[in-house]
PDB file of C-alpha atoms in Angstrom:
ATOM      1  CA  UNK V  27      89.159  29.825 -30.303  1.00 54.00           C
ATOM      2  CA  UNK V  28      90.902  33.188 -29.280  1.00 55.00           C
ATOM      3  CA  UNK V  29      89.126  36.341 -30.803  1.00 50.00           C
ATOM      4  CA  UNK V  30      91.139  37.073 -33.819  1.00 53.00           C
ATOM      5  CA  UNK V  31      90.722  33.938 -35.003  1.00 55.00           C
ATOM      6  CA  UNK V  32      87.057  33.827 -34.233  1.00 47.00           C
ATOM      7  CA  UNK V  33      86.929  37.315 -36.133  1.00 53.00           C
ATOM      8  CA  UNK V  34      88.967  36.259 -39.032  1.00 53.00           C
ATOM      9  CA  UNK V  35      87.230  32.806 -39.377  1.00 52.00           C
ATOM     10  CA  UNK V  36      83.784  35.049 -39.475  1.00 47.00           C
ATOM     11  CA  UNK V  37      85.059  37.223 -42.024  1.00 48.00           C
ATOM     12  CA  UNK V  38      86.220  34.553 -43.911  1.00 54.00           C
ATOM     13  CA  UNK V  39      82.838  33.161 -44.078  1.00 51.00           C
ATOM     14  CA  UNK V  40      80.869  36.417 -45.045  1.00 49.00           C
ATOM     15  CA  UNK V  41      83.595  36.759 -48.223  1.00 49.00           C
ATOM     16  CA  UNK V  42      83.103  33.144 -48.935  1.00 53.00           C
ATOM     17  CA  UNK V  43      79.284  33.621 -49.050  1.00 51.00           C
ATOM     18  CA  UNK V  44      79.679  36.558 -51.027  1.00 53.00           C
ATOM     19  CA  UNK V  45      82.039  34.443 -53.541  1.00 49.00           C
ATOM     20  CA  UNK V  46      78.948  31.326 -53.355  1.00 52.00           C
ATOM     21  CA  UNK V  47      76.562  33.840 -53.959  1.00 51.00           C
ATOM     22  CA  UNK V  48      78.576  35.334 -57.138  1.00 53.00           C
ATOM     23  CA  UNK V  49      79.335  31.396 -58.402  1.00 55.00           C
ATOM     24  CA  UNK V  50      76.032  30.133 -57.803  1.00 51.00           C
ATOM     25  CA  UNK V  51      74.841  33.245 -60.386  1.00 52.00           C
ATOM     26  CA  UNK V  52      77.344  32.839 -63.179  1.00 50.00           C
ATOM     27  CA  UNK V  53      76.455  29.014 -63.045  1.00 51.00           C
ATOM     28  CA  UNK V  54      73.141  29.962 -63.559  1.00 52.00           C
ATOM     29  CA  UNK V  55      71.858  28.121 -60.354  1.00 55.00           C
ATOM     30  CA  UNK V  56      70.287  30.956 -58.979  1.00 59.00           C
ATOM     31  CA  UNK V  57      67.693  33.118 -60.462  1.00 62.00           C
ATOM     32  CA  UNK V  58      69.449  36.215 -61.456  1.00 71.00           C
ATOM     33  CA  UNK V  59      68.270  39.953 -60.543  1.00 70.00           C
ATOM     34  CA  UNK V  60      65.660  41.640 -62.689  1.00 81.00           C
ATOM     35  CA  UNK V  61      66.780  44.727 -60.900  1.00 83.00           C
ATOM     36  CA  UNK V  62      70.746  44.011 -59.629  1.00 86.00           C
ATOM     37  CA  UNK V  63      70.515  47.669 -58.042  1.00 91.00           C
ATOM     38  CA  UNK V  64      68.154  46.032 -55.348  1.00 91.00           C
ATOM     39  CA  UNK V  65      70.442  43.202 -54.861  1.00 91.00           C
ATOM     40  CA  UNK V  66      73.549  45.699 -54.629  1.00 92.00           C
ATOM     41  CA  UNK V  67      71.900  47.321 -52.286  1.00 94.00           C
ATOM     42  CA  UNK V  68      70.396  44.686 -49.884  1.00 95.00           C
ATOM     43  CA  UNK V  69      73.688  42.491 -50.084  1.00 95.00           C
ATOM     44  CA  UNK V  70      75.906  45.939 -49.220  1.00 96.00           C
ATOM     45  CA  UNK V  71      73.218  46.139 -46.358  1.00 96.00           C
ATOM     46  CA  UNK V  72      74.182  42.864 -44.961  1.00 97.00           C
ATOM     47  CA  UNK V  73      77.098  43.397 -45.162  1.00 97.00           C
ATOM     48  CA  UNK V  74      77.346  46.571 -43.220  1.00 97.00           C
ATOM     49  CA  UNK V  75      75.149  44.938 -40.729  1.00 97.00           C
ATOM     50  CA  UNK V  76      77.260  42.083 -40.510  1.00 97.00           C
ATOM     51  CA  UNK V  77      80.276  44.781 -39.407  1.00 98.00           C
ATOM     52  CA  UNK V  78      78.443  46.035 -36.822  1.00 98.00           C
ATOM     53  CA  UNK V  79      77.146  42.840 -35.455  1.00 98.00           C
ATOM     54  CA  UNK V  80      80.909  42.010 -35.728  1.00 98.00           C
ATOM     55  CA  UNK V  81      82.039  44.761 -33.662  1.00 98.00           C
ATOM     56  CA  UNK V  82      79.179  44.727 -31.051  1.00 98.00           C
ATOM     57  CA  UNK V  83      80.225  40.975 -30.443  1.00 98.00           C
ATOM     58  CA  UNK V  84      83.954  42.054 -30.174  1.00 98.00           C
ATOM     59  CA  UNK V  85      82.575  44.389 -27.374  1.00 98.00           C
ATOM     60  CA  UNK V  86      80.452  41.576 -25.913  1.00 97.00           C
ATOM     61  CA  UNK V  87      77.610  43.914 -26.449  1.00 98.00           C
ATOM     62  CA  UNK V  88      75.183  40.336 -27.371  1.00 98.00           C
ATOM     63  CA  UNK V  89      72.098  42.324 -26.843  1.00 98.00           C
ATOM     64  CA  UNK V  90      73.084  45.005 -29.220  1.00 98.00           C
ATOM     65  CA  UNK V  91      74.025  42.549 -31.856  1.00 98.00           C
ATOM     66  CA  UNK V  92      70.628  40.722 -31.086  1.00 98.00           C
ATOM     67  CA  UNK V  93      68.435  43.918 -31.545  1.00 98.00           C
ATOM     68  CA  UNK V  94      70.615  44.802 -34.733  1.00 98.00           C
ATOM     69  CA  UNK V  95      69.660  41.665 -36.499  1.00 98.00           C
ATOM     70  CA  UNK V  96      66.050  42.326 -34.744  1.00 97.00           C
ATOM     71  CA  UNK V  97      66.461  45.523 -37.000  1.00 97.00           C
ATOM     72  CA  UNK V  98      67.307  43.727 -40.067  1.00 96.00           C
ATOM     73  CA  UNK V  99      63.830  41.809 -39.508  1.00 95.00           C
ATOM     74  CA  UNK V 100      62.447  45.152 -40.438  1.00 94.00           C
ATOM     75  CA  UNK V 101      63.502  45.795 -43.495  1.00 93.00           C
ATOM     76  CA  UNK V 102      61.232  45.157 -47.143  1.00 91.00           C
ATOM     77  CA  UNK V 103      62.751  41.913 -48.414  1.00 92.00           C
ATOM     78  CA  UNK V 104      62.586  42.314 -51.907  1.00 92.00           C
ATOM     79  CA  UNK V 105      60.875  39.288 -53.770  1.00 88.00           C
ATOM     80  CA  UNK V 106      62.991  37.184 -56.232  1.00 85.00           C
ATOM     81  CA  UNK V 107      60.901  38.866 -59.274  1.00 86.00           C
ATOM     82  CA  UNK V 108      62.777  41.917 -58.224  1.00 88.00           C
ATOM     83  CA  UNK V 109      66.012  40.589 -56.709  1.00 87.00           C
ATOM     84  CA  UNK V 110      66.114  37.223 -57.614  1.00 87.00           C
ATOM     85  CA  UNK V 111      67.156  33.785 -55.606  1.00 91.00           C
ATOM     86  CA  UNK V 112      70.070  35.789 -53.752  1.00 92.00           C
ATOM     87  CA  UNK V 113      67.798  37.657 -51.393  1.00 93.00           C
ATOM     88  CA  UNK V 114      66.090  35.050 -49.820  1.00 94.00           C
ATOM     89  CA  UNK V 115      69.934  33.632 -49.309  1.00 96.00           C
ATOM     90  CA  UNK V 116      70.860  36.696 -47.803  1.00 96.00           C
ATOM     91  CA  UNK V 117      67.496  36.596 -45.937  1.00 97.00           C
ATOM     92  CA  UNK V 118      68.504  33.131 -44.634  1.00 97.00           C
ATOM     93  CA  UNK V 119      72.004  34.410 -43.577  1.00 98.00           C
ATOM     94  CA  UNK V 120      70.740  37.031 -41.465  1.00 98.00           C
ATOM     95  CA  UNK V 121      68.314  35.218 -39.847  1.00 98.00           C
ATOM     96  CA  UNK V 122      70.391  32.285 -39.268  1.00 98.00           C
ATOM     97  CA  UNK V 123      72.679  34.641 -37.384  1.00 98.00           C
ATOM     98  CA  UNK V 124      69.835  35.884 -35.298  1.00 98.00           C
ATOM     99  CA  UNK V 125      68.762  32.704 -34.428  1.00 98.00           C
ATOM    100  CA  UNK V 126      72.321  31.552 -33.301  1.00 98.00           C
ATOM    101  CA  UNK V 127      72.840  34.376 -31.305  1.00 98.00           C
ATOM    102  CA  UNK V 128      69.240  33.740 -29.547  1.00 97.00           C
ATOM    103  CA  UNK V 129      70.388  30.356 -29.181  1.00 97.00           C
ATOM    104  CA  UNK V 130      73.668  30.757 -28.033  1.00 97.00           C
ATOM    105  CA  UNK V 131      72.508  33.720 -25.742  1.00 97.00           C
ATOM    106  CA  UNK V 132      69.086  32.685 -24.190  1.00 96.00           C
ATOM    107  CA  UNK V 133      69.332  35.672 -21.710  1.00 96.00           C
ATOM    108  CA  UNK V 134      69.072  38.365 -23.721  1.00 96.00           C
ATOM    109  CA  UNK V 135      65.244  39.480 -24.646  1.00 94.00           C
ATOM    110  CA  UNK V 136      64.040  36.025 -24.168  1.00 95.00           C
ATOM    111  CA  UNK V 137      61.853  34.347 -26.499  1.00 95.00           C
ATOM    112  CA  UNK V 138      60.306  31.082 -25.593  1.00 95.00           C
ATOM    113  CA  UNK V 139      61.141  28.092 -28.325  1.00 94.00           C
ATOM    114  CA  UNK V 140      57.425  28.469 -29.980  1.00 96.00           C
ATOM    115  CA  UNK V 141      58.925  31.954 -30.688  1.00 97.00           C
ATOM    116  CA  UNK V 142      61.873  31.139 -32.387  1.00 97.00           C
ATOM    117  CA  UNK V 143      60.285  28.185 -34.615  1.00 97.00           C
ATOM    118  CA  UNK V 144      58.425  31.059 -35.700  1.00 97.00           C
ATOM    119  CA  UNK V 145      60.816  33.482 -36.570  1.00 97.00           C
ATOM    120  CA  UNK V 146      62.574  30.465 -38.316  1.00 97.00           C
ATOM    121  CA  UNK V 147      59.489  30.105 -40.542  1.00 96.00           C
ATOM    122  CA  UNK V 148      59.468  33.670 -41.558  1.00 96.00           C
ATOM    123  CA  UNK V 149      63.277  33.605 -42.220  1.00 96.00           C
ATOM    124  CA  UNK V 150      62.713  31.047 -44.677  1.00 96.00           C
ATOM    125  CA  UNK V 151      59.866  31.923 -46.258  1.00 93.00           C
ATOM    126  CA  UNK V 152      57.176  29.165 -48.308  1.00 89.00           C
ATOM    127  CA  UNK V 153      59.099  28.888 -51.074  1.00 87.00           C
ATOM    128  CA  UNK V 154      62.662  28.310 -49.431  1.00 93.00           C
ATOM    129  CA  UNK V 155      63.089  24.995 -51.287  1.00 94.00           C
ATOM    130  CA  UNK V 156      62.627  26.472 -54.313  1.00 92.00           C
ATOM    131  CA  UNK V 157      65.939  28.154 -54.815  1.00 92.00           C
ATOM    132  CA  UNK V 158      69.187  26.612 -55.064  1.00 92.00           C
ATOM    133  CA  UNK V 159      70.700  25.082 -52.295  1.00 93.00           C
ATOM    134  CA  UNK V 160      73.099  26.930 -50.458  1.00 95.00           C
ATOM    135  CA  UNK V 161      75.094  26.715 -47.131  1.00 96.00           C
ATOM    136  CA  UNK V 162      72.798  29.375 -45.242  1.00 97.00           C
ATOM    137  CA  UNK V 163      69.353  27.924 -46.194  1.00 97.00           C
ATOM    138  CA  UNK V 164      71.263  24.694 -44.940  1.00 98.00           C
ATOM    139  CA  UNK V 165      72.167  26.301 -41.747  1.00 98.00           C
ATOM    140  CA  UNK V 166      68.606  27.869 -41.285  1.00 98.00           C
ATOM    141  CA  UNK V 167      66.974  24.432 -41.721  1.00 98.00           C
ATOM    142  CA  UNK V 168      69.159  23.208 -39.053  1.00 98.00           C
ATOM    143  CA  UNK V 169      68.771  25.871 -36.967  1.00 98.00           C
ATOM    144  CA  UNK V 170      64.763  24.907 -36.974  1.00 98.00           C
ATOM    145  CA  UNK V 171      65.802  21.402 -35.978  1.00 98.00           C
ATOM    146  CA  UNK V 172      67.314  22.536 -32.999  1.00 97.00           C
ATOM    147  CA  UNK V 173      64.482  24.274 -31.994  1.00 97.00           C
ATOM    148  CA  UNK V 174      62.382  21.787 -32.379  1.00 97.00           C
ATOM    149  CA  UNK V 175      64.020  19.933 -30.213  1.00 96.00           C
ATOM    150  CA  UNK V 176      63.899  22.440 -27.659  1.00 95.00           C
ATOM    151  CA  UNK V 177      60.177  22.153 -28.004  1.00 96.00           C
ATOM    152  CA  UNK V 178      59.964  18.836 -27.381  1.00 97.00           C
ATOM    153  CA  UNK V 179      59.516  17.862 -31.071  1.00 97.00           C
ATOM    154  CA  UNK V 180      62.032  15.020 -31.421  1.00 98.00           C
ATOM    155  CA  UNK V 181      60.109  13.974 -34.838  1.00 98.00           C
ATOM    156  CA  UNK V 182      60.523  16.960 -36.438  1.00 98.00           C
ATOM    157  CA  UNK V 183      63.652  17.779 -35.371  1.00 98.00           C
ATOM    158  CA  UNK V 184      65.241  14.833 -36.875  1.00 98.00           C
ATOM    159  CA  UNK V 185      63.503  15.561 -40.235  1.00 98.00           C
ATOM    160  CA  UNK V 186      65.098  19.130 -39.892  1.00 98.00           C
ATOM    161  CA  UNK V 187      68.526  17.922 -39.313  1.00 98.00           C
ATOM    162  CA  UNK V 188      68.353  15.228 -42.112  1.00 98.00           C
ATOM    163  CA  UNK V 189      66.836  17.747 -44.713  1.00 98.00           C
ATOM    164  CA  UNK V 190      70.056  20.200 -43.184  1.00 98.00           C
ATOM    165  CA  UNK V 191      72.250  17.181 -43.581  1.00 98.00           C
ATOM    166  CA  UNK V 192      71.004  16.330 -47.104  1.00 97.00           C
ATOM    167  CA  UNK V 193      71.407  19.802 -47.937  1.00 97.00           C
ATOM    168  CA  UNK V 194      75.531  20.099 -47.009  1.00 97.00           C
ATOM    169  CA  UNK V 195      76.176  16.913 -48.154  1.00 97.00           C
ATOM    170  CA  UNK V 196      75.023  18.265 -51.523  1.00 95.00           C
ATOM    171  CA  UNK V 197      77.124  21.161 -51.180  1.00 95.00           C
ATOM    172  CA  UNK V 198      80.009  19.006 -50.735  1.00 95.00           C
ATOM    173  CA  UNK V 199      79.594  17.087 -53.194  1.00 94.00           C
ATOM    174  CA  UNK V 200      78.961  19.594 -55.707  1.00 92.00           C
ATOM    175  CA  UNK V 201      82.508  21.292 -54.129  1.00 92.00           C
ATOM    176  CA  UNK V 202      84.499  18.130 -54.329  1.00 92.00           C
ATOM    177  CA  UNK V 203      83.533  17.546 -57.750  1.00 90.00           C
ATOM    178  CA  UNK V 204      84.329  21.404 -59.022  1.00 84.00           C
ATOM    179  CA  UNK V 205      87.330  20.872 -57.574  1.00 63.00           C
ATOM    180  CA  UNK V 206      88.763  17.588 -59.228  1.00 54.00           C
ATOM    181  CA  UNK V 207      91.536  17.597 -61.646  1.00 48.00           C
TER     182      UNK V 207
END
């Protein structure tokens, strides 16, 4: 894939999960915001941390991008009583991005694979399978399959993948069916 395209199909997938996130609200399938000001703010956040991650990557900077998600681990992650179901998505997005990028780049502040199974568990939180399903809790959950299968874990990887499997083919479903005749 030559870089525009990569660039364009990644900024076709932060508007789409912008447009899931709005859809997935007005059908009432995600807890809305007691206080949509925090959610403003965290998604617009993201976002801008998305653009930089974007443009480090352009400038094969991979250790900048790395430490800029790092960064994002930072941050006070509001709790859905204050933002609602959306910001543990967008907590899942940005840690699923992390976690590729760790992957995909094992050279860059190496972390051993007990490491990143545990920075997978605080991406998605206890309560992860409590809100609605969504293609970057999906990707998360698959994300810890791989990992465990990095440790050795060929059990629980499978059980990852399938519950990351189950998960899309969900999503798909639910698509195909919105968009019937």
């Amino acid at each position: 894939m030559t870089r525009p395209t990569w660039i364009a199909t990644l900024l076709g997938a932060v508007v789409g999960a912008g447009v899931m996130l709005a859809g997935l609200a007005q059908a009432g399938r995600l807890a809305p915001a007691p206080r949509p000001e925090v959610l403003v703010t965290l998604a617009q956040t993201v976002d801008a941390e998305h653009r930089r991650v974007d443009l480090l990557l352009k400038q094969r900077d991979f250790a900048g991008a790395i430490a800029a998600l790092e960064q994002m681990r930072t941050i006070a992650w509001p709790e859905a009583a204050v933002a609602g179901d959306a910001a543990a998505v967008l907590r899942h997005d940005v840690y699923g991005r992390l976690l590729r990028l760790r992957l995909d780049h094992p050279d860059v502040d190496p972390k051993v694979p007990d490491a990143l199974a545990e920075l997978v568990g605080e991406g998605l939180g206890a309560d992860y399978k409590s809100i609605a399903t969504n293609a970057f809790t999906a990707r998360l959950v698959g994300l810890r399959g791989e990992i465990a299968e990095k440790q050795g874990r060929d059990g629980d990887a499978l059980l990852a993948y399938e519950e990351a499997l189950d998960m899309n083919r969900a999503l798909l479903q639910q698509a195909l069916a919105g968009a019937a005749p």
